[in-house]
CSV table of C-alpha atoms and ligand atoms in Angstrom, one decimal:
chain,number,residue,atom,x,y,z
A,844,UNK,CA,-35.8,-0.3,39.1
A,845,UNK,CA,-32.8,-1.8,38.4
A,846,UNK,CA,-29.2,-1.2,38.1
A,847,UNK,CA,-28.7,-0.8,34.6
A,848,UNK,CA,-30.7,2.2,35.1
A,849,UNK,CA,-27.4,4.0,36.6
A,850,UNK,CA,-25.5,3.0,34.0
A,851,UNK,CA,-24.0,5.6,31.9
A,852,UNK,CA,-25.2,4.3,28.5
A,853,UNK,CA,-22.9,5.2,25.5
A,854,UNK,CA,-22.4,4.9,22.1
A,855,UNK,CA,-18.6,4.4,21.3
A,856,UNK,CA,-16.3,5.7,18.9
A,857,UNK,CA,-16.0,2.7,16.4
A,858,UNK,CA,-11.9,2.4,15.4
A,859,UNK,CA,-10.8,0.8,12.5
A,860,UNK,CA,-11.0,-2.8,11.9
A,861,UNK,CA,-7.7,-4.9,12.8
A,862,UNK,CA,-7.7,-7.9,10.1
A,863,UNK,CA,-5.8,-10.2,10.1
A,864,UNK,CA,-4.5,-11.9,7.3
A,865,UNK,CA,-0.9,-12.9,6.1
A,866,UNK,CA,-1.6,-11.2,2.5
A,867,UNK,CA,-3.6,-8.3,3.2
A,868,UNK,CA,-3.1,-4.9,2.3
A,869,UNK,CA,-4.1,-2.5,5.1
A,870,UNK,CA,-4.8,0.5,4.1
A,871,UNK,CA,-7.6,1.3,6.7
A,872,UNK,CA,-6.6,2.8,9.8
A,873,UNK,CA,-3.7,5.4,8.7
A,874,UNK,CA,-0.6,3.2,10.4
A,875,UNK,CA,2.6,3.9,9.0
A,876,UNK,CA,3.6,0.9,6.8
A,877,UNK,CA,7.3,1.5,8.1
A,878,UNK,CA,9.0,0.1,11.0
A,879,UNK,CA,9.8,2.5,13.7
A,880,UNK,CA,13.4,4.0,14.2
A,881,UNK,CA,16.2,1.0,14.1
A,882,UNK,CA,17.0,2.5,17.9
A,883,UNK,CA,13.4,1.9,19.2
A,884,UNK,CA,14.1,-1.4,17.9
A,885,UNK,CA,17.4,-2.0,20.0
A,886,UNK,CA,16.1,-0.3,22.9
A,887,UNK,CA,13.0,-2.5,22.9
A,888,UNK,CA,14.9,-6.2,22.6
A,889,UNK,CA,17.7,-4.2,25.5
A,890,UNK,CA,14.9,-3.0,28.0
A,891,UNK,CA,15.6,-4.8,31.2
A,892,UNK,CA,12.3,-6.6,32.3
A,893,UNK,CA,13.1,-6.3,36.4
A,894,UNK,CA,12.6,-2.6,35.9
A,895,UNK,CA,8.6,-3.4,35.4
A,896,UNK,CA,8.5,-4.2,39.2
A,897,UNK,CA,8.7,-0.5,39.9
A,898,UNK,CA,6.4,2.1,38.7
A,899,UNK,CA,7.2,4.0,35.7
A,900,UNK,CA,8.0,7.9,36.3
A,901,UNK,CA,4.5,9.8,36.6
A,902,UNK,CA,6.4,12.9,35.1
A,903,UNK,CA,7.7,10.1,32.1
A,904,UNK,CA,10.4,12.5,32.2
A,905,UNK,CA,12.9,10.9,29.6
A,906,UNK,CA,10.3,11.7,27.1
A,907,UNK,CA,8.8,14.4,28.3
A,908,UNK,CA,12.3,15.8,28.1
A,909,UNK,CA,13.0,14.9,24.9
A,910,UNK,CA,10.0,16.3,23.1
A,911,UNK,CA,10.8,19.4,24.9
A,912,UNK,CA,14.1,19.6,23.2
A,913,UNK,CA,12.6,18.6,20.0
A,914,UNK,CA,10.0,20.5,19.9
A,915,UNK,CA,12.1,24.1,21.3
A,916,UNK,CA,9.4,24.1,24.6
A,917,UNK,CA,10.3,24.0,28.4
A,918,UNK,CA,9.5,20.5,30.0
A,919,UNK,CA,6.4,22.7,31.9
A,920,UNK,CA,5.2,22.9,28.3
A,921,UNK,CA,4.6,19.3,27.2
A,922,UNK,CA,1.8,17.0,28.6
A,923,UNK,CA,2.1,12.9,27.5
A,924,UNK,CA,-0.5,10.5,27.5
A,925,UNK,CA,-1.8,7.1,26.2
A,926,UNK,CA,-2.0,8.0,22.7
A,927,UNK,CA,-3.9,11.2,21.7
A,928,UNK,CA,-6.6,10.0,22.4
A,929,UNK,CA,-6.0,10.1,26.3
A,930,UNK,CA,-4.5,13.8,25.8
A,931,UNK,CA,-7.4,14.7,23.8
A,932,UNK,CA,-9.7,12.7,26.2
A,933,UNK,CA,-8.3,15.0,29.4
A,934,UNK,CA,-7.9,17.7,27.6
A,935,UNK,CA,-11.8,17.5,26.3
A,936,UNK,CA,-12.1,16.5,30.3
A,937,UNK,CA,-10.3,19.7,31.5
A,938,UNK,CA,-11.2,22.9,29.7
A,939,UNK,CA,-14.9,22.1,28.9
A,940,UNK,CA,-17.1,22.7,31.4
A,941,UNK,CA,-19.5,25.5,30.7
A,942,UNK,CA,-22.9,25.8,29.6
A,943,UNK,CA,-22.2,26.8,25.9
A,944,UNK,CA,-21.3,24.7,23.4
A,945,UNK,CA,-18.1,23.5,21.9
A,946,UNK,CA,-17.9,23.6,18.7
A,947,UNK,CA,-15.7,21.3,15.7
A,948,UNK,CA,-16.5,20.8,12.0
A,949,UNK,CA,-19.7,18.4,11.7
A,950,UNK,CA,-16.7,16.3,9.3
A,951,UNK,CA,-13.7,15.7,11.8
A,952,UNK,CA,-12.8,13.6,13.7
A,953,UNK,CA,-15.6,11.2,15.1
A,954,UNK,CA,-14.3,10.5,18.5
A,955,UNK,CA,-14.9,14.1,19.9
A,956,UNK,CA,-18.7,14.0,19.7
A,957,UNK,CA,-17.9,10.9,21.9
A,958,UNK,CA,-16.3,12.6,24.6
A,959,UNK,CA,-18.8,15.4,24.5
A,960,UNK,CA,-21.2,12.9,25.0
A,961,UNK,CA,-19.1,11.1,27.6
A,962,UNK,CA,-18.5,14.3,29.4
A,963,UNK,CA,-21.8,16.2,29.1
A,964,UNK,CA,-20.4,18.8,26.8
A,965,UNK,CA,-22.7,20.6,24.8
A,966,UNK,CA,-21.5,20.5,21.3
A,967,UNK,CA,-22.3,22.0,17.7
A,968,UNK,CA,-21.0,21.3,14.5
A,969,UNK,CA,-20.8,23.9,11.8
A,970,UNK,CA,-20.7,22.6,8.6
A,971,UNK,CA,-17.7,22.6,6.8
A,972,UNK,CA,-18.4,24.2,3.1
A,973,UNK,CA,-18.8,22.2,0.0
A,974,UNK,CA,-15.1,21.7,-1.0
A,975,UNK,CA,-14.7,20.4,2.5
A,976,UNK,CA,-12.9,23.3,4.0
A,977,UNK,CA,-13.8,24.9,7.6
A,978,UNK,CA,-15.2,27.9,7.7
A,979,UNK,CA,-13.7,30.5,9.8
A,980,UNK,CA,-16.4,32.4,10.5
A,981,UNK,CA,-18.3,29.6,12.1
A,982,UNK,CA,-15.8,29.8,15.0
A,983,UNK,CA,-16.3,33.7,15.4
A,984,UNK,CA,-19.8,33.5,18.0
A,985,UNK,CA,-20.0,32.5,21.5
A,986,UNK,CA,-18.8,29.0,22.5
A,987,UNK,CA,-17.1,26.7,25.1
A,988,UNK,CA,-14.1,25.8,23.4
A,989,UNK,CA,-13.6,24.9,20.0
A,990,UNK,CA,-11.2,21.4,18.2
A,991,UNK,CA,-10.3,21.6,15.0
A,992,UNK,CA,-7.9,18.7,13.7
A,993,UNK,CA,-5.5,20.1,11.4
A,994,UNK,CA,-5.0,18.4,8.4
A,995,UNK,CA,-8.7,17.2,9.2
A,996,UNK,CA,-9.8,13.8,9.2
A,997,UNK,CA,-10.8,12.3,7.2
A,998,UNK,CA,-11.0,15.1,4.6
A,999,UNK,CA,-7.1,15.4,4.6
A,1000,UNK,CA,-7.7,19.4,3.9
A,1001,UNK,CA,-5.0,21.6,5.9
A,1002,UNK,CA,-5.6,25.2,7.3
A,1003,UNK,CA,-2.4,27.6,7.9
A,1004,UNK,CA,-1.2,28.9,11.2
A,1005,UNK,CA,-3.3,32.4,10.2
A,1006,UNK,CA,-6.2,30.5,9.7
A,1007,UNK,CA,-5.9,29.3,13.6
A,1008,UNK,CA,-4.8,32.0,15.2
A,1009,UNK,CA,-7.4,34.5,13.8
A,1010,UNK,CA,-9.7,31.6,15.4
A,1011,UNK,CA,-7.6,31.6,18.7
A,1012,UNK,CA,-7.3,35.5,18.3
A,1013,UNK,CA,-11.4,35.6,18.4
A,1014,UNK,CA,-11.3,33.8,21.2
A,1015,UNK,CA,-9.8,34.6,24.2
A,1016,UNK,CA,-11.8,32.9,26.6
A,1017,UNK,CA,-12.0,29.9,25.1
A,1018,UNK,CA,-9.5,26.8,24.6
A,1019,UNK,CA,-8.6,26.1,21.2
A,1020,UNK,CA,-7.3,22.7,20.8
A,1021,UNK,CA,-5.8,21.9,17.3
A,1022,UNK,CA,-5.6,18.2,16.7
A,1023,UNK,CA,-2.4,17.7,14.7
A,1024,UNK,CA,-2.2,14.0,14.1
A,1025,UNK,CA,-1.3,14.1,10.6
A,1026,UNK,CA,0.6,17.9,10.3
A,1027,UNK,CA,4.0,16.3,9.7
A,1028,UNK,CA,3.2,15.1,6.3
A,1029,UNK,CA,2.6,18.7,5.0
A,1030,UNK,CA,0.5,20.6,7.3
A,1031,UNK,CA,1.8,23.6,9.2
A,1032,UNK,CA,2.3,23.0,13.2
A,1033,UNK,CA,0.9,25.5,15.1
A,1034,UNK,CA,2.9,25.0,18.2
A,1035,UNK,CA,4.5,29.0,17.6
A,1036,UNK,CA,1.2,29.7,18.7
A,1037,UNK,CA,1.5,28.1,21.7
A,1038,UNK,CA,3.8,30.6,22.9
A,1039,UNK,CA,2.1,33.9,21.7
A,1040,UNK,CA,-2.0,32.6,23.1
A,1041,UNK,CA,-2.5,31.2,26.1
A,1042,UNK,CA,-5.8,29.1,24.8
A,1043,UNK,CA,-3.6,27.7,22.3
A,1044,UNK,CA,-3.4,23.5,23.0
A,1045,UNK,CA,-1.7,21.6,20.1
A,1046,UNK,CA,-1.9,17.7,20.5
A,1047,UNK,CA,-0.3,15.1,18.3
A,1048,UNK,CA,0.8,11.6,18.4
A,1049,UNK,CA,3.4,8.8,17.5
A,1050,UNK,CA,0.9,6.6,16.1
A,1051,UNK,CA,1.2,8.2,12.2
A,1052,UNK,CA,4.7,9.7,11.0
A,1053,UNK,CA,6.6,8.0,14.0
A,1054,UNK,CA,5.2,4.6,13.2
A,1055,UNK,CA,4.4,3.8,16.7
A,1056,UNK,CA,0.7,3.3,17.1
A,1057,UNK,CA,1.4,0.1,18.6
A,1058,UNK,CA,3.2,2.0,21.6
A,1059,UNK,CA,0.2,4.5,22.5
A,1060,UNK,CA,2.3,7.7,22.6
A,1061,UNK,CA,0.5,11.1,22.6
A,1062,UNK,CA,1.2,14.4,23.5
A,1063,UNK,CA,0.3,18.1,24.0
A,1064,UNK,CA,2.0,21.3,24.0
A,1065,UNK,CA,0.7,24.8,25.7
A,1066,UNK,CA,1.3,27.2,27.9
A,1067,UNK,CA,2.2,26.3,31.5
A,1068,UNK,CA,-0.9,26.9,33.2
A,1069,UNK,CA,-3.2,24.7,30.6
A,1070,UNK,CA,-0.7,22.0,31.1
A,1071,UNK,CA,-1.1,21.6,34.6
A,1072,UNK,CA,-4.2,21.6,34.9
A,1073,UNK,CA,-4.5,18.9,32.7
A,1074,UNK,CA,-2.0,17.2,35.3
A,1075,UNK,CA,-4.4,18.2,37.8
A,1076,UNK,CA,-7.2,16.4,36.2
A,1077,UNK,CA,-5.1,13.2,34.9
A,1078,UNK,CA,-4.1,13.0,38.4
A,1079,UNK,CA,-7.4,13.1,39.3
A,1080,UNK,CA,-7.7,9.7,38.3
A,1081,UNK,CA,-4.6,7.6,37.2
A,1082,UNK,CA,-1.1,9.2,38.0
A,1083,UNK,CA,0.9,6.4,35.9
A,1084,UNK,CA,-0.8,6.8,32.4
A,1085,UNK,CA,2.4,6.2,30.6
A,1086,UNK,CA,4.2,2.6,31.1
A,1087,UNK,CA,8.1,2.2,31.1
A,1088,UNK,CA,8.5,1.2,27.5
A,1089,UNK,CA,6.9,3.4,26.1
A,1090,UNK,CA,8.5,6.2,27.9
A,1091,UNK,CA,12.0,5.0,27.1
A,1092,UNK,CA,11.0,4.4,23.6
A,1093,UNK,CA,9.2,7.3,23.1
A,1094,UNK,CA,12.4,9.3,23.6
A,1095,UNK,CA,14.4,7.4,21.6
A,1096,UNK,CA,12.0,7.6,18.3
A,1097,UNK,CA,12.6,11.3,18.9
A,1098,UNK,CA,16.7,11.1,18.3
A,1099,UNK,CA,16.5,9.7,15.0
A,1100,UNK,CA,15.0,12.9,12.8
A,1101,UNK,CA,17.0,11.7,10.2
A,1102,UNK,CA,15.0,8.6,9.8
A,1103,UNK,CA,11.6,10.5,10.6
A,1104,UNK,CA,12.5,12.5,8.0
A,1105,UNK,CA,13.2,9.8,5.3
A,1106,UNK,CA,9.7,7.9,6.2
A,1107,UNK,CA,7.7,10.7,5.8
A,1108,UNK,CA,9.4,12.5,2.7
A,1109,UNK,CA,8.6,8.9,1.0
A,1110,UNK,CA,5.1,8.5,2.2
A,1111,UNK,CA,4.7,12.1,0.8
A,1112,UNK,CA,6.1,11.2,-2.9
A,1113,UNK,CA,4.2,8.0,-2.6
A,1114,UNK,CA,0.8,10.2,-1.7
A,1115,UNK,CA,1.5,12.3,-5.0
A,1116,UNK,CA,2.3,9.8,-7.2
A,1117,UNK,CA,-0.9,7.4,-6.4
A,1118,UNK,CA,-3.3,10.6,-6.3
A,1119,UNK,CA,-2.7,11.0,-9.9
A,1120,UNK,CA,-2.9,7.0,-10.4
A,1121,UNK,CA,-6.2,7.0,-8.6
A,1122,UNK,CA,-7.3,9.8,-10.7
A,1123,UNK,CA,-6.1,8.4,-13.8
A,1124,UNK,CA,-9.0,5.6,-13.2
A,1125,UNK,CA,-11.7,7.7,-12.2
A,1126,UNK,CA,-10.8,9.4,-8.3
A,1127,UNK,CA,-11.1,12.6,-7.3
A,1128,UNK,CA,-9.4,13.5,-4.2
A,1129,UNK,CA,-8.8,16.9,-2.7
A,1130,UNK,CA,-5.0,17.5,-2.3
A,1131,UNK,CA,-4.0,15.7,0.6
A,1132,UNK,CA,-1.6,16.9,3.7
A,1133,UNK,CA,-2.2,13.9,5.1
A,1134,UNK,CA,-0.8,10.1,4.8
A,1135,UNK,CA,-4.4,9.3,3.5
A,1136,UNK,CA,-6.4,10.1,0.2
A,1137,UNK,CA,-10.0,11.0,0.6
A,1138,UNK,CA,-11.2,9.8,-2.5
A,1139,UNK,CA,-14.3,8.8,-4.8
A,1140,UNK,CA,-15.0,7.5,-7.6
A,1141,UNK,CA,-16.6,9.1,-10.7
A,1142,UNK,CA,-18.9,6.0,-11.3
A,1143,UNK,CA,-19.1,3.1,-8.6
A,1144,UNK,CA,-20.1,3.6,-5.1
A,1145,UNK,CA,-18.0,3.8,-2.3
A,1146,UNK,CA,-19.2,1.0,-0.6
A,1147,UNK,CA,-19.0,-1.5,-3.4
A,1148,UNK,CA,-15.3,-0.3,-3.7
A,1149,UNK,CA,-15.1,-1.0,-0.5
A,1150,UNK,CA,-16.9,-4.0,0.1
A,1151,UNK,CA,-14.9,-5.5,-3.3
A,1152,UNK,CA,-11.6,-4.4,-2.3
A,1153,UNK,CA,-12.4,-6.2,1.3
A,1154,UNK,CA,-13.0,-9.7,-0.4
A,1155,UNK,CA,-9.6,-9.6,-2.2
A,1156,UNK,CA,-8.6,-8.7,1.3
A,1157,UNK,CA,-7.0,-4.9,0.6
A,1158,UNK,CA,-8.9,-2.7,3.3
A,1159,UNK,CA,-9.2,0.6,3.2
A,1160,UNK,CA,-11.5,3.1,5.8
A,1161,UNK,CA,-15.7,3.4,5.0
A,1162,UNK,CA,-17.8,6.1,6.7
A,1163,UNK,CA,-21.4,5.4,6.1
A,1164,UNK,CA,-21.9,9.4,7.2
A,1165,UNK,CA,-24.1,11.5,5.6
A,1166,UNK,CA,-21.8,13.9,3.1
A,1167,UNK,CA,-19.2,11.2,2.9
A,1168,UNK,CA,-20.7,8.0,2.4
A,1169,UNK,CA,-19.6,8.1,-1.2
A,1170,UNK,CA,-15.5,8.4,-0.1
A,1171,UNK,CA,-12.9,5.7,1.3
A,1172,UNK,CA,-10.4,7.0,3.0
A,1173,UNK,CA,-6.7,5.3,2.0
A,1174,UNK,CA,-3.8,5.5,4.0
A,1175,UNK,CA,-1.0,5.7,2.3
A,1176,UNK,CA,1.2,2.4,2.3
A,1177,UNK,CA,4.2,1.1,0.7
A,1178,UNK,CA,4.5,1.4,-3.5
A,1179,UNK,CA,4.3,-2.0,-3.2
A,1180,UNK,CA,1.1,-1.9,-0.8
A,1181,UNK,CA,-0.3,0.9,-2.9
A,1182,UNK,CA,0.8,-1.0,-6.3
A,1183,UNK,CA,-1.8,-3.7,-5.1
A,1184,UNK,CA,-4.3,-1.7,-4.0
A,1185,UNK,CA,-4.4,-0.4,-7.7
A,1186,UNK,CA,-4.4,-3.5,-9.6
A,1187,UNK,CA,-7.3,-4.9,-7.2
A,1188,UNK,CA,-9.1,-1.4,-7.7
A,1189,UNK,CA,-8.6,-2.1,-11.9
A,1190,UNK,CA,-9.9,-5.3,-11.5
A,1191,UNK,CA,-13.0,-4.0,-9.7
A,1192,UNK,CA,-13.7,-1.2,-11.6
A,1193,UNK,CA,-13.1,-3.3,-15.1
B,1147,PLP,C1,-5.2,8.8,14.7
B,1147,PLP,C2,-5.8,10.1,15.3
B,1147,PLP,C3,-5.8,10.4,16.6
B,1147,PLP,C4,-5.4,9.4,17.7
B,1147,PLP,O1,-4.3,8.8,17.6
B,1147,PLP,P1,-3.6,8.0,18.8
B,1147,PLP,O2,-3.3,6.7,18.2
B,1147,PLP,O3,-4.6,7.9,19.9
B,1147,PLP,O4,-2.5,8.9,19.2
B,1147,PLP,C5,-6.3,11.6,17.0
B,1147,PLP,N1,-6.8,12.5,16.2
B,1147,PLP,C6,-6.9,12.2,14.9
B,1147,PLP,C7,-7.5,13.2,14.0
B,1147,PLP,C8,-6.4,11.0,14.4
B,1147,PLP,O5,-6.5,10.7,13.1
């Protein structure tokens, strides 16, 4: 016997390598390759440092506030944590606690069979079909709660609201969280259902079209009663997840929609215009509402792609899983960034 039989043994979700090199292209972990607002900037170099003595608001009310207002939802409507990964973390943490399983695509996102794991949750995975897309009908039988990210990662495929709600519609006793990470770069937000089904838990982030990944802003809206108890259960075990920078900076990001809305129109046109590109030298990708491409190549293996691309020190994502292990997944970088990535991508393939 010995203590490291108590431990709880786990295998971790594996995030995206953080190179570091002054001429690389990084393409790999779906960062926005623009700065955030000029007022988060301000803000940042303005913040006064004796404030840090005190604890930050546990409500982080200047932000909560402000994605109420910008998101037309009362402040009882929002929760806030350390990215969306904390929100989705507590909100895995929260709603699933029966015997039956929860179910999300067996191609999503590969943190949530990690908090399953880390939580005890049984979990399934119906397959999605062979053009990548969910299958509604898979969501239709008995479960514990069901997570769908919307666009999906890393297939970049979006569903409509309809397609949601007839899954939230189906079922009433179960929480339906929708993952929205990516929806502002074409996908449709289902935060109207929020109001109409009580099951109904949107979550998204800061990290992609507010270019703050740095900053660890997440969030969740729902109805009231979903949102506090996940306030119950984050309270449960750390009242102060969000620091004082990031509250204050968090609200400010959230003034500028004009410059939110310039950043990701442009990462949009530059999506469209280096799909076609890629195809033009042998991708296919399926048509992206994401700020990624997942693509592969007609002749050469994903992973020499990837492994070649690496040496010249352009790095794009790799998931040696079953179904996909012949994709990269590119985010979406400056036509300069993505001009590179091409002409390294010509050289290889040549
Ligand atoms: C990036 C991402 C997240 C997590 O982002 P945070 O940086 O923790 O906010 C969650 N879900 C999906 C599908 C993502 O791609």
């Amino acid at each position: 016997m010995s203590w490291e039989d108590n431990v709880r043994k786990m295998d971790p979700y594996i995030p995206g390598e953080q190179p570091d090199f002054p001429d690389m292209v990084k393409l790999n972990t779906n960062e926005n390759p623009y700065p955030p607002a000029p007022g988060v900037r301000k803000l940042l170099a303005e913040l006064d440092a004796d404030r840090l003595k005190l604890y930050p608001k546990p409500d982080a009310k200047e932000l909560v506030e402000a994605l109420a207002k910008a998101y037309g939802v009362d402040v009882k409507n929002v929760f806030m944590g350390v990215g969306s990964d904390d929100v989705l973390g507590t909100a895995f943490l929260t709603f699933f606690t029966g015997d039956k399983p929860v179910l999300f695509p067996d191609i999503s996102y590969s943190f949530y069979p990690v908090w399953a794991k880390l939580y005890r949750i049984p979990f399934e995975t119906p397959a999605l079909d062979e053009n990548f897309c969910i299958v509604k009908e898979d969501y239709m039988r008995e479960n514990g709660g069901i997570v769908i990210s919307n666009p999906n990662a890393p297939t970049s495929i979006a569903v409509s609201m309809d397609f949601i709600e007839d899954i939230a519609k189906a079922n009433p006793d179960s929480v339906v969280i929708v993952d929205e990470a990516y929806v502002d770069y074409g996908g449709e937000s289902c935060i109207p259902l929020t109001k109409k089904y009580d099951n109904v838990l949107v979550v998204q982030t800061f990290s992609k079209s507010r270019s703050m990944a740095g900053m660890r802003i997440g969030f969740a809206i729902g109805n009231e009663k979903l949102i506090s108890y996940m306030f119950d259960v984050r309270n449960s075990y750390n009242s102060y997840t969000m620091n004082y920078p990031s509250i204050m900076c968090g609200a400010e990001a959230l003034k500028d929609k004009a410059y939110f809305e310039e950043t990701t129109r442009k990462i949009i046109a530059t999506r469209e215009k280096y799909k076609k590109i890629l195809c033009e030298i042998g991708f296919d990708c399926p048509d992206s509402c994401s700020n990624f491409l997942f693509a592969e190549h007609k002749t050469m293996a994903a992973k020499v792609i990837f492994e070649k691309l690496r040496e010249k020190h352009v790095f794009v994502r790799y998931f040696k899983t079953p179904r996909i292990d012949n994709r990269l997944r590119i985010t979406i970088g400056t036509e300069d960034e993505m001009e590179k990535l091409v002409s390294a991508l010509k050289e290889i393939l040549a």
